[in-house]
């Protein structure tokens, strides 16, 4: 299937066309092996060390927020989780830049899941989720282009999604907002993990990551994020551009 380069934005992405098994309508899945980015790790002028998100502890669970290690409970989903299931359209009027609205977005994260999922990602009456890692199947984040999808997951306290493949626009929104790390698995992890398993994601020096399921005592190698990693580390595309001197800082604007 031929697609115009203008539609795919050749500077940032190349897409793999596929066909949904349940629908004749084509959709597009982003594979990390076919992704092209031109972003480079940010370095400080004084120490020439890579600028990453500072390690911090969650007040609720004590989980690390640094890229090197994510640790906590996992929430397991299957294939074709769309943006309406991640955040129903009725909450699209909430504005992420307003702290109160952002908190509400987090409380509604994955509120549109079908009833076959017995567990709630965010318990009723709570604003944060107890699950720090989301594990999904194929074509995660398909549907609309709303940035509210990755924002609500980050606002709920999730640090990373590990999926078999991603919808192109969801992956791109994760990078642009810097809300959550979209990591790609080499095998179908969602069939081997269960909601509530204790997992750790460790970042390796070669750019790859390792998911360790402490409950099942199994380990899974994850694919590198490539040059998208430093953008998410910086907190999103605008934060990256400011730190790299591409655009004026917020204080000087």
Short mmCIF file of C-alpha atoms in Angstrom, two decimals:
data_model
loop_
_atom_site.label_atom_id
_atom_site.label_comp_id
_atom_site.label_asym_id
_atom_site.label_seq_id
_atom_site.Cartn_x
_atom_site.Cartn_y
_atom_site.Cartn_z
CA UNK A 1 0.00 0.00 0.00
CA UNK A 2 1.51 3.29 -1.10
CA UNK A 3 1.40 6.27 1.25
CA UNK A 4 2.57 9.80 0.60
CA UNK A 5 5.76 10.91 2.33
CA UNK A 6 3.97 14.08 3.42
CA UNK A 7 1.51 11.98 5.40
CA UNK A 8 4.16 9.88 7.11
CA UNK A 9 6.55 12.78 7.89
CA UNK A 10 9.75 11.18 6.57
CA UNK A 11 12.00 13.19 8.91
CA UNK A 12 10.75 11.37 11.98
CA UNK A 13 9.03 8.18 11.04
CA UNK A 14 8.77 5.31 8.60
CA UNK A 15 5.69 3.14 8.96
CA UNK A 16 5.00 -0.48 8.32
CA UNK A 17 1.64 -1.03 6.62
CA UNK A 18 -0.39 -3.94 7.84
CA UNK A 19 -3.97 -5.09 7.99
CA UNK A 20 -6.01 -5.59 11.12
CA UNK A 21 -7.05 -9.23 11.44
CA UNK A 22 -10.48 -8.15 12.64
CA UNK A 23 -11.11 -5.44 10.07
CA UNK A 24 -10.47 -4.89 6.35
CA UNK A 25 -9.39 -1.31 7.11
CA UNK A 26 -5.57 -0.91 6.98
CA UNK A 27 -3.73 0.40 10.00
CA UNK A 28 -0.10 1.23 10.54
CA UNK A 29 2.25 -0.17 13.15
CA UNK A 30 5.48 1.45 14.18
CA UNK A 31 8.37 -0.94 14.62
CA UNK A 32 11.39 0.40 16.47
CA UNK A 33 13.66 -1.27 13.92
CA UNK A 34 12.15 0.88 11.17
CA UNK A 35 12.18 4.17 13.05
CA UNK A 36 14.48 6.99 11.99
CA UNK A 37 15.24 9.91 14.29
CA UNK A 38 17.81 12.68 14.11
CA UNK A 39 17.86 13.49 17.82
CA UNK A 40 21.06 13.21 19.85
CA UNK A 41 21.59 12.86 23.61
CA UNK A 42 21.79 16.23 25.34
CA UNK A 43 25.02 17.06 27.12
CA UNK A 44 25.72 19.73 29.68
CA UNK A 45 28.37 22.28 28.71
CA UNK A 46 30.25 21.84 31.95
CA UNK A 47 30.41 18.11 32.50
CA UNK A 48 29.60 16.64 29.04
CA UNK A 49 27.35 14.04 30.63
CA UNK A 50 24.07 12.89 29.16
CA UNK A 51 21.14 14.84 30.56
CA UNK A 52 18.43 12.44 31.70
CA UNK A 53 15.42 12.75 33.95
CA UNK A 54 16.56 13.08 37.54
CA UNK A 55 15.93 10.02 39.67
CA UNK A 56 13.10 10.63 42.08
CA UNK A 57 10.89 8.60 44.34
CA UNK A 58 7.14 8.46 44.14
CA UNK A 59 5.50 9.61 47.35
CA UNK A 60 2.99 6.77 47.02
CA UNK A 61 5.13 3.77 46.15
CA UNK A 62 8.81 4.73 46.33
CA UNK A 63 9.28 3.70 42.69
CA UNK A 64 12.19 5.13 40.73
CA UNK A 65 11.35 7.56 37.94
CA UNK A 66 14.78 7.44 36.33
CA UNK A 67 15.13 5.91 32.89
CA UNK A 68 17.65 3.38 34.16
CA UNK A 69 15.19 1.48 36.35
CA UNK A 70 11.40 1.24 36.57
CA UNK A 71 10.06 -1.05 39.26
CA UNK A 72 6.56 -1.92 40.38
CA UNK A 73 3.40 -3.78 39.48
CA UNK A 74 2.42 -4.38 35.86
CA UNK A 75 -1.00 -4.02 34.23
CA UNK A 76 -1.47 -6.45 31.32
CA UNK A 77 -3.54 -5.77 28.20
CA UNK A 78 -3.91 -7.53 24.85
CA UNK A 79 -4.08 -6.38 21.21
CA UNK A 80 -5.53 -3.25 19.58
CA UNK A 81 -5.93 -1.12 22.70
CA UNK A 82 -7.19 2.11 21.16
CA UNK A 83 -7.16 5.68 22.38
CA UNK A 84 -10.85 5.58 23.33
CA UNK A 85 -10.05 2.72 25.70
CA UNK A 86 -7.00 4.58 27.04
CA UNK A 87 -8.94 7.82 27.61
CA UNK A 88 -12.59 8.11 26.48
CA UNK A 89 -13.33 11.06 24.19
CA UNK A 90 -15.64 12.66 26.75
CA UNK A 91 -12.57 13.64 28.79
CA UNK A 92 -10.92 15.38 25.84
CA UNK A 93 -12.06 18.76 27.16
CA UNK A 94 -9.62 18.47 30.06
CA UNK A 95 -6.48 20.57 29.51
CA UNK A 96 -3.24 18.75 30.50
CA UNK A 97 -1.39 22.01 31.18
CA UNK A 98 -3.82 22.82 34.00
CA UNK A 99 -2.67 20.81 37.08
CA UNK A 100 -6.21 20.02 38.25
CA UNK A 101 -7.24 18.80 34.79
CA UNK A 102 -4.06 16.76 34.43
CA UNK A 103 -4.78 15.01 37.72
CA UNK A 104 -8.32 14.24 36.56
CA UNK A 105 -6.98 12.84 33.29
CA UNK A 106 -4.83 10.42 35.26
CA UNK A 107 -7.82 9.24 37.28
CA UNK A 108 -9.65 8.34 34.04
CA UNK A 109 -6.72 6.47 32.44
CA UNK A 110 -7.79 3.20 30.76
CA UNK A 111 -11.33 3.92 31.91
CA UNK A 112 -12.70 2.81 28.53
CA UNK A 113 -11.49 -0.79 28.66
CA UNK A 114 -14.10 -3.46 27.87
CA UNK A 115 -15.57 -5.53 30.69
CA UNK A 116 -13.34 -8.51 29.90
CA UNK A 117 -10.67 -6.68 31.91
CA UNK A 118 -11.73 -7.29 35.49
CA UNK A 119 -9.05 -5.13 37.14
CA UNK A 120 -9.21 -1.34 37.08
CA UNK A 121 -6.03 0.53 36.20
CA UNK A 122 -7.06 3.31 38.58
CA UNK A 123 -9.35 2.30 41.42
CA UNK A 124 -12.61 4.27 41.82
CA UNK A 125 -12.06 7.35 43.97
CA UNK A 126 -8.27 7.27 43.42
CA UNK A 127 -6.25 9.74 41.34
CA UNK A 128 -3.20 7.52 40.78
CA UNK A 129 -2.67 3.94 39.65
CA UNK A 130 -0.77 1.34 41.64
CA UNK A 131 0.60 -0.03 38.34
CA UNK A 132 3.81 1.58 37.07
CA UNK A 133 4.32 -0.57 33.95
CA UNK A 134 1.73 -1.36 31.28
CA UNK A 135 2.24 -4.46 29.15
CA UNK A 136 0.34 -4.65 25.87
CA UNK A 137 0.09 -6.68 22.69
CA UNK A 138 -0.04 -5.69 19.04
CA UNK A 139 -1.01 -2.24 17.70
CA UNK A 140 -1.12 -0.49 21.09
CA UNK A 141 -2.52 3.05 20.97
CA UNK A 142 -4.42 2.78 17.69
CA UNK A 143 -7.31 5.14 17.01
CA UNK A 144 -7.22 8.93 17.21
CA UNK A 145 -4.24 11.27 17.36
CA UNK A 146 -5.13 12.84 20.71
CA UNK A 147 -2.13 13.51 22.93
CA UNK A 148 -4.35 12.92 25.96
CA UNK A 149 -3.64 9.17 25.61
CA UNK A 150 0.03 9.16 26.71
CA UNK A 151 -0.57 12.16 28.99
CA UNK A 152 -3.25 10.39 31.03
CA UNK A 153 -1.03 7.32 31.49
CA UNK A 154 1.84 9.49 32.72
CA UNK A 155 -0.49 11.49 34.94
CA UNK A 156 -1.76 8.27 36.50
CA UNK A 157 1.80 7.35 37.47
CA UNK A 158 2.78 4.90 34.73
CA UNK A 159 6.42 5.06 33.68
CA UNK A 160 6.54 2.80 30.63
CA UNK A 161 4.47 0.77 28.19
CA UNK A 162 5.93 -2.48 26.86
CA UNK A 163 4.07 -3.68 23.76
CA UNK A 164 4.57 -5.96 20.79
CA UNK A 165 3.98 -3.02 18.42
CA UNK A 166 2.54 0.50 18.48
CA UNK A 167 0.27 2.64 16.39
CA UNK A 168 2.53 5.24 14.77
CA UNK A 169 0.76 8.30 16.17
CA UNK A 170 0.69 6.99 19.75
CA UNK A 171 4.43 6.28 19.65
CA UNK A 172 5.06 9.73 18.26
CA UNK A 173 2.92 11.37 20.94
CA UNK A 174 4.84 9.51 23.65
CA UNK A 175 8.06 10.99 22.28
CA UNK A 176 6.61 14.48 21.75
CA UNK A 177 5.09 14.75 25.23
CA UNK A 178 7.83 12.86 27.09
CA UNK A 179 5.11 11.39 29.30
CA UNK A 180 5.90 7.70 29.07
CA UNK A 181 8.49 5.37 27.53
CA UNK A 182 7.03 3.25 24.66
CA UNK A 183 9.25 0.15 24.73
CA UNK A 184 8.91 -2.67 22.22
CA UNK A 185 9.25 -6.33 23.15
CA UNK A 186 10.96 -8.95 21.04
CA UNK A 187 8.40 -11.60 22.03
CA UNK A 188 4.74 -11.55 23.03
CA UNK A 189 5.17 -10.73 26.71
CA UNK A 190 1.47 -10.00 27.28
CA UNK A 191 0.74 -13.73 27.03
CA UNK A 192 3.31 -14.61 29.71
CA UNK A 193 2.65 -11.93 32.33
CA UNK A 194 -0.38 -11.28 34.50
CA UNK A 195 -1.74 -8.09 36.02
CA UNK A 196 -0.18 -7.65 39.45
CA UNK A 197 3.14 -9.32 38.61
CA UNK A 198 6.14 -7.46 40.06
CA UNK A 199 8.45 -6.28 37.28
CA UNK A 200 11.59 -4.23 36.77
CA UNK A 201 12.74 -2.54 33.57
CA UNK A 202 16.49 -1.97 33.44
CA UNK A 203 18.15 0.24 30.85
CA UNK A 204 21.34 -1.19 29.33
CA UNK A 205 24.42 0.65 28.08
CA UNK A 206 23.82 -0.55 24.50
CA UNK A 207 20.48 1.24 24.43
CA UNK A 208 18.36 -1.85 24.90
CA UNK A 209 16.30 -2.61 27.99
CA UNK A 210 15.50 -5.70 29.99
CA UNK A 211 12.15 -6.50 31.57
CA UNK A 212 12.45 -8.78 34.60
CA UNK A 213 9.31 -10.45 35.90
CA UNK A 214 10.11 -11.25 39.52
CA UNK A 215 6.85 -13.16 39.95
CA UNK A 216 7.53 -15.68 37.15
CA UNK A 217 11.33 -15.31 37.31
CA UNK A 218 11.53 -14.69 33.56
CA UNK A 219 13.49 -12.04 31.70
CA UNK A 220 12.72 -10.40 28.35
CA UNK A 221 14.98 -8.29 26.17
CA UNK A 222 13.39 -5.09 24.86
CA UNK A 223 14.35 -3.24 21.70
CA UNK A 224 16.32 0.04 21.88
CA UNK A 225 14.41 3.32 21.68
CA UNK A 226 17.16 4.76 19.52
CA UNK A 227 17.44 8.54 19.27
CA UNK A 228 13.89 8.96 20.57
CA UNK A 229 15.17 8.09 24.06
CA UNK A 230 16.95 11.40 24.77
CA UNK A 231 13.83 13.35 23.75
CA UNK A 232 11.70 11.47 26.27
CA UNK A 233 14.48 11.78 28.85
CA UNK A 234 14.39 15.55 28.42
CA UNK A 235 10.64 15.66 29.02
CA UNK A 236 9.38 15.92 25.44
CA UNK A 237 10.16 17.62 22.17
CA UNK A 238 9.89 21.23 23.42
CA UNK A 239 11.94 20.56 26.55
CA UNK A 240 14.54 18.84 24.39
CA UNK A 241 14.63 21.76 21.95
CA UNK A 242 15.04 24.29 24.78
CA UNK A 243 17.86 22.34 26.42
CA UNK A 244 19.59 21.93 23.05
CA UNK A 245 19.31 25.66 22.36
CA UNK A 246 17.03 25.15 19.35
CA UNK A 247 14.36 27.45 20.81
CA UNK A 248 14.46 30.03 23.63
CA UNK A 249 13.93 28.78 27.16
CA UNK A 250 10.57 29.43 28.77
CA UNK A 251 12.12 32.00 31.13
CA UNK A 252 13.67 34.02 28.31
CA UNK A 253 10.73 33.77 25.92
#
